Structures are given as C-alpha cells and as structure tokens.
Amino acid sequence: MNVHASTAPQLRRYTAGMPQLNANGLSENWLLKECGDRHWLGIAQAQGLPRPEFRDAQGHKVYAAFTLVRITSGRLEQIGENDRFAITSQCQAVGRAQHYSRHVLHAQGQTTARVEMLSAFVRRAQPGSNRSVVRAAMADAATHAPNPELWAAAEAFVRRGRALRAMQPQLSADANYSLDFTPCPNNDFNGADLLYFSAFQSMVDRAEWAWMLHTQPPGRPAALRERELVFFGNLDLGDSVRIQLQPQAADQGMLCHHSVLQRQSDGVCIARVVTRKLAPVYAHEVQGPACR
C-alpha cells in the first residue's frame, strides 16, 4: 500500500532557547503550540491544499478544534538551554471532519515525550459567539491510501476520546482547589478569536501552582509525565473560567490531579484535564480516589 506524503513521518530539528524553555526544561505549552501548528499544516497537506484554509459543504470558513490531546512518556525536564532536539510528526484523516496526529519528541538519543491529537472541524453558528461553536458538515475531501499502523492508532485514539468524554469525574467539594481566571485576548486567544487549546493546559498549571503554594513551602515545579485534555466547548472574550482541581492519590513520588474547567457565565464544563507528574521535593501528600 502506498503511503501518502501526509502520513509519512515529517522530521523537524530545533535548538532549545528561551522561547522553548521554562523553569522546568522544555515548555509543555510551547510543545503543544508547535505540535498544534504541525497538526494544522498536516491537515492541509492531507487534503492537498497549498495552505490551511478550510470550508464546509456550505462554504462557511471552518477551523480544526481539538477534541482530545494526550501527552505520554514526558521527560521535558531533560531538555535544557542550547540542547538539540527533534519532533517527528504524522497526520491521518479519520473520516470527513476528524484528523489525528502523532508527534514524537526526541532528545539525547531517547524519546522525551509523545503527543497525540484529535481534531474536528467546527464553525460558529452565531457570528462572534464562541459559545455557539458547532461541528461543521464537511464535503468529501481528497482521500489517499492510509498508513495502516497510523490508522489503527487513530482509531484507538478516537475510542479513547469517546470513553473519556463519557466519564464523569468524581470531584469531592471538600478536597477541591478552585481558581478563577479571566483569559486575556492578547495571550490566550488565537487568530480565529477562539480560546486557544494550549491556554487550557496553562490554566490548569496556574491552578496547580497556586494550590501547591497554598499547601506547602515553595519548591521546584512538578515535572510532567502524562496529561490528557478533553475539550467540550469554548469561551467568549471577557468571560472567565473556574478551574476545579481535585488532587488524587498516586504512587509514591507522583502528583496526580483531575481538573474540571467551567465557564463562569453559565457553569458549562468546557474541558476536563487529567494530569500525572513527578512530584517536587515539597509535594503535598494527598489522600483521595486512585489516580486513573
């Protein structure tokens, strides 16, 4: 079976500098943005377009909104200033409107993170309202022979997304840590005026850091091992988000929490995030339901 160029591995090399780094190694936020951009370009390539500009069957402009993002095998703290690293990316169409991509981060001869992404085309049902975002009805696009291994991974990821979307988090009110945050249009929204998917990760990390400072002396930030972000909706400019962080019991030396992000204007859940990190030296010991 011939593999179309869109599904063939695309390698890009980098040198870690201040835009890519934070106080704990390679920035997860930067990594998500970079992989998101490569996902976006991969969709255009998969559809044989010269640039990533998409329209639905009725001609409306549409965007690829992420429905599920997962990071595994995270070792981002191993990448420091001036270190060389590379990202290998592959993208696969999954039906008319969904696309799956897989990105593998390599540094120092080993894998330091795997990122998987699933997106769906969406549009605004009401102009200017991010609360009216709905799935777009797409016409048939150019199809190419799929990469069998990548197709199987994509199908498994779609099933994973369905299971996570159906899961109801068990949040205990007396164990929650809540943080209210108003995203800024200059930093948290993208060029389509949508709350950018990487802003969700950023908000959870803000809540985590605030919770840690609230419960213990300052220490080094926890190092990411795994994260799953499930997206349900978006936010209008000027609206705020309540991040409810539920610490979970975890293996010794690990920090785990389940976060629910709600729109302040109507209380609707717009995302759920499951995080697993290597605990810092002064991590607060929590008791609660097992980390999953």
mmCIF file of C-alpha atoms in Angstrom, residues 87-271:
data_model
loop_
_atom_site.group_PDB
_atom_site.id
_atom_site.type_symbol
_atom_site.label_atom_id
_atom_site.label_comp_id
_atom_site.label_asym_id
_atom_site.label_seq_id
_atom_site.Cartn_x
_atom_site.Cartn_y
_atom_site.Cartn_z
ATOM 1 C CA ILE A 87 9.992 16.276 16.615
ATOM 2 C CA THR A 88 8.703 13.644 14.199
ATOM 3 C CA SER A 89 5.075 14.224 13.144
ATOM 4 C CA GLN A 90 2.448 12.242 11.241
ATOM 5 C CA CYS A 91 -1.145 13.193 10.407
ATOM 6 C CA GLN A 92 -4.031 10.961 9.343
ATOM 7 C CA ALA A 93 -7.587 11.831 8.263
ATOM 8 C CA VAL A 94 -10.248 9.947 10.233
ATOM 9 C CA GLY A 95 -13.417 10.422 8.213
ATOM 10 C CA ARG A 96 -14.539 13.692 6.645
ATOM 11 C CA ALA A 97 -14.166 16.028 9.592
ATOM 12 C CA GLN A 98 -11.694 14.479 12.043
ATOM 13 C CA HIS A 99 -7.914 14.297 11.899
ATOM 14 C CA TYR A 100 -5.425 12.515 14.117
ATOM 15 C CA SER A 101 -1.766 13.392 14.515
ATOM 16 C CA ARG A 102 1.114 11.842 16.408
ATOM 17 C CA HIS A 103 4.279 13.683 17.400
ATOM 18 C CA VAL A 104 7.350 12.100 18.981
ATOM 19 C CA LEU A 105 9.904 14.311 20.734
ATOM 20 C CA HIS A 106 13.496 13.053 20.636
ATOM 21 C CA ALA A 107 16.427 14.408 22.646
ATOM 22 C CA GLN A 108 19.766 12.971 23.699
ATOM 23 C CA GLY A 109 19.090 9.739 21.856
ATOM 24 C CA GLN A 110 15.800 8.958 23.596
ATOM 25 C CA THR A 111 12.094 9.742 23.464
ATOM 26 C CA THR A 112 11.242 12.581 25.844
ATOM 27 C CA ALA A 113 7.522 12.902 25.022
ATOM 28 C CA ARG A 114 4.788 11.555 22.787
ATOM 29 C CA VAL A 115 1.908 13.851 21.805
ATOM 30 C CA GLU A 116 -1.335 12.631 20.221
ATOM 31 C CA MET A 117 -4.019 14.981 18.927
ATOM 32 C CA LEU A 118 -7.545 14.591 17.594
ATOM 33 C CA SER A 119 -9.405 17.473 15.973
ATOM 34 C CA ALA A 120 -12.806 18.106 14.416
ATOM 35 C CA PHE A 121 -13.835 20.875 12.046
ATOM 36 C CA VAL A 122 -16.083 23.452 13.713
ATOM 37 C CA ARG A 123 -17.751 26.755 12.920
ATOM 38 C CA ARG A 124 -19.734 29.400 14.800
ATOM 39 C CA ALA A 125 -23.500 29.006 14.463
ATOM 40 C CA GLN A 126 -23.811 32.655 15.540
ATOM 41 C CA PRO A 127 -21.235 35.164 14.262
ATOM 42 C CA GLY A 128 -18.925 36.395 17.025
ATOM 43 C CA SER A 129 -20.125 33.870 19.626
ATOM 44 C CA ASN A 130 -17.659 31.200 20.733
ATOM 45 C CA ARG A 131 -20.428 29.656 22.817
ATOM 46 C CA SER A 132 -22.215 28.798 19.551
ATOM 47 C CA VAL A 133 -19.372 26.675 18.139
ATOM 48 C CA VAL A 134 -20.744 23.528 16.482
ATOM 49 C CA ARG A 135 -19.370 20.677 14.387
ATOM 50 C CA ALA A 136 -19.114 21.531 10.699
ATOM 51 C CA ALA A 137 -20.677 19.408 7.952
ATOM 52 C CA MET A 138 -17.812 18.745 5.581
ATOM 53 C CA ALA A 139 -17.920 17.706 1.948
ATOM 54 C CA ASP A 140 -15.858 14.780 0.773
ATOM 55 C CA ALA A 141 -12.197 15.726 0.549
ATOM 56 C CA ALA A 142 -9.435 14.149 -1.466
ATOM 57 C CA THR A 143 -8.611 10.769 0.052
ATOM 58 C CA HIS A 144 -5.361 8.865 -0.060
ATOM 59 C CA ALA A 145 -4.259 5.425 0.978
ATOM 60 C CA PRO A 146 -3.887 5.469 4.779
ATOM 61 C CA ASN A 147 -0.858 4.364 6.707
ATOM 62 C CA PRO A 148 -2.188 1.114 8.265
ATOM 63 C CA GLU A 149 -0.280 1.490 11.548
ATOM 64 C CA LEU A 150 -1.204 5.160 11.905
ATOM 65 C CA TRP A 151 -4.831 4.403 11.023
ATOM 66 C CA ALA A 152 -5.011 1.794 13.785
ATOM 67 C CA ALA A 153 -3.521 4.276 16.278
ATOM 68 C CA ALA A 154 -6.033 6.905 15.160
ATOM 69 C CA GLU A 155 -8.989 4.570 15.605
ATOM 70 C CA ALA A 156 -7.782 3.609 19.088
ATOM 71 C CA PHE A 157 -7.413 7.284 19.981
ATOM 72 C CA VAL A 158 -10.933 8.054 18.769
ATOM 73 C CA ARG A 159 -12.237 5.282 21.043
ATOM 74 C CA ARG A 160 -10.182 6.688 23.910
ATOM 75 C CA GLY A 161 -11.748 10.097 23.336
ATOM 76 C CA ARG A 162 -15.268 8.673 23.432
ATOM 77 C CA ALA A 163 -14.557 6.889 26.710
ATOM 78 C CA LEU A 164 -13.071 9.999 28.326
ATOM 79 C CA ARG A 165 -15.935 12.204 27.182
ATOM 80 C CA ALA A 166 -18.419 9.782 28.738
ATOM 81 C CA MET A 167 -16.522 9.599 32.033
ATOM 82 C CA GLN A 168 -17.929 11.596 34.923
ATOM 83 C CA PRO A 169 -15.234 12.891 37.271
ATOM 84 C CA GLN A 170 -15.708 12.199 40.958
ATOM 85 C CA LEU A 171 -14.973 15.566 42.485
ATOM 86 C CA SER A 172 -15.202 15.985 46.234
ATOM 87 C CA ALA A 173 -16.163 19.518 47.231
ATOM 88 C CA ASP A 174 -14.087 19.463 50.406
ATOM 89 C CA ALA A 175 -10.951 18.344 48.535
ATOM 90 C CA ASN A 176 -11.214 20.707 45.537
ATOM 91 C CA TYR A 177 -8.918 23.634 44.977
ATOM 92 C CA SER A 178 -10.614 26.272 42.819
ATOM 93 C CA LEU A 179 -9.077 29.116 40.875
ATOM 94 C CA ASP A 180 -10.977 31.724 38.865
ATOM 95 C CA PHE A 181 -9.150 33.063 35.828
ATOM 96 C CA THR A 182 -10.064 35.517 33.069
ATOM 97 C CA PRO A 183 -8.191 34.679 29.857
ATOM 98 C CA CYS A 184 -6.532 37.596 28.098
ATOM 99 C CA PRO A 185 -7.185 38.163 24.366
ATOM 100 C CA ASN A 186 -3.536 39.111 23.814
ATOM 101 C CA ASN A 187 -2.178 35.880 25.274
ATOM 102 C CA ASP A 188 -4.836 33.168 25.497
ATOM 103 C CA PHE A 189 -6.911 33.541 22.323
ATOM 104 C CA ASN A 190 -5.766 32.625 18.827
ATOM 105 C CA GLY A 191 -6.100 34.397 15.491
ATOM 106 C CA ALA A 192 -9.589 32.933 14.997
ATOM 107 C CA ASP A 193 -10.701 34.674 18.256
ATOM 108 C CA LEU A 194 -11.115 31.275 19.915
ATOM 109 C CA LEU A 195 -9.663 30.403 23.312
ATOM 110 C CA TYR A 196 -6.518 28.557 22.196
ATOM 111 C CA PHE A 197 -6.276 24.924 23.210
ATOM 112 C CA SER A 198 -2.887 25.430 24.883
ATOM 113 C CA ALA A 199 -4.487 28.023 27.187
ATOM 114 C CA PHE A 200 -6.405 25.180 28.874
ATOM 115 C CA GLN A 201 -3.131 23.499 29.852
ATOM 116 C CA SER A 202 -1.787 26.841 31.039
ATOM 117 C CA MET A 203 -4.808 27.463 33.252
ATOM 118 C CA VAL A 204 -4.532 24.036 34.880
ATOM 119 C CA ASP A 205 -0.856 24.624 35.615
ATOM 120 C CA ARG A 206 -1.729 28.010 37.162
ATOM 121 C CA ALA A 207 -4.241 26.293 39.429
ATOM 122 C CA GLU A 208 -1.749 23.546 40.304
ATOM 123 C CA TRP A 209 0.983 26.033 41.217
ATOM 124 C CA ALA A 210 -1.414 28.150 43.289
ATOM 125 C CA TRP A 211 -2.628 25.017 45.106
ATOM 126 C CA MET A 212 0.932 23.898 45.823
ATOM 127 C CA LEU A 213 1.880 27.313 47.204
ATOM 128 C CA HIS A 214 -1.274 27.229 49.318
ATOM 129 C CA THR A 215 -0.433 23.854 50.871
ATOM 130 C CA GLN A 216 3.365 23.824 51.229
ATOM 131 C CA PRO A 217 6.535 25.921 51.096
ATOM 132 C CA PRO A 218 7.679 26.947 47.606
ATOM 133 C CA GLY A 219 9.674 24.296 45.766
ATOM 134 C CA ARG A 220 10.554 23.298 42.243
ATOM 135 C CA PRO A 221 7.596 22.743 39.891
ATOM 136 C CA ALA A 222 6.418 19.190 39.324
ATOM 137 C CA ALA A 223 7.763 17.508 36.166
ATOM 138 C CA LEU A 224 5.204 16.315 33.628
ATOM 139 C CA ARG A 225 4.822 12.624 32.887
ATOM 140 C CA GLU A 226 1.321 12.366 31.376
ATOM 141 C CA ARG A 227 -1.542 14.686 30.558
ATOM 142 C CA GLU A 228 -4.904 14.236 28.825
ATOM 143 C CA LEU A 229 -7.069 17.179 27.811
ATOM 144 C CA VAL A 230 -10.675 16.594 26.725
ATOM 145 C CA PHE A 231 -12.389 19.626 25.178
ATOM 146 C CA PHE A 232 -16.138 20.302 25.196
ATOM 147 C CA GLY A 233 -16.559 23.991 24.418
ATOM 148 C CA ASN A 234 -15.048 27.436 24.125
ATOM 149 C CA LEU A 235 -15.224 30.862 25.701
ATOM 150 C CA ASP A 236 -16.170 34.378 24.636
ATOM 151 C CA LEU A 237 -13.859 37.317 25.159
ATOM 152 C CA GLY A 238 -14.352 38.739 28.646
ATOM 153 C CA ASP A 239 -15.759 35.540 30.136
ATOM 154 C CA SER A 240 -13.913 33.791 32.970
ATOM 155 C CA VAL A 241 -13.079 30.193 33.795
ATOM 156 C CA ARG A 242 -13.302 28.372 37.113
ATOM 157 C CA ILE A 243 -10.661 25.653 37.375
ATOM 158 C CA GLN A 244 -11.580 22.997 39.941
ATOM 159 C CA LEU A 245 -8.535 20.903 40.749
ATOM 160 C CA GLN A 246 -9.090 17.588 42.529
ATOM 161 C CA PRO A 247 -5.866 16.055 43.922
ATOM 162 C CA GLN A 248 -5.787 12.281 43.535
ATOM 163 C CA ALA A 249 -3.930 9.636 45.496
ATOM 164 C CA ALA A 250 -0.960 8.412 43.487
ATOM 165 C CA ASP A 251 2.102 6.220 43.668
ATOM 166 C CA GLN A 252 4.864 7.433 45.945
ATOM 167 C CA GLY A 253 6.732 10.331 44.399
ATOM 168 C CA MET A 254 3.928 11.178 41.961
ATOM 169 C CA LEU A 255 1.481 14.070 41.837
ATOM 170 C CA CYS A 256 -1.868 13.477 40.149
ATOM 171 C CA HIS A 257 -4.979 15.574 39.775
ATOM 172 C CA HIS A 258 -8.194 15.767 37.768
ATOM 173 C CA SER A 259 -9.345 19.252 36.755
ATOM 174 C CA VAL A 260 -12.703 20.494 35.520
ATOM 175 C CA LEU A 261 -12.844 23.839 33.681
ATOM 176 C CA GLN A 262 -16.195 25.641 33.725
ATOM 177 C CA ARG A 263 -17.394 28.829 32.051
ATOM 178 C CA GLN A 264 -18.281 31.354 34.710
ATOM 179 C CA SER A 265 -21.104 32.826 32.617
ATOM 180 C CA ASP A 266 -23.231 29.667 32.556
ATOM 181 C CA GLY A 267 -21.359 26.968 34.514
ATOM 182 C CA VAL A 268 -20.911 24.747 31.447
ATOM 183 C CA CYS A 269 -17.909 22.413 31.506
ATOM 184 C CA ILE A 270 -15.615 23.323 28.604
ATOM 185 C CA ALA A 271 -12.785 20.867 29.374
#
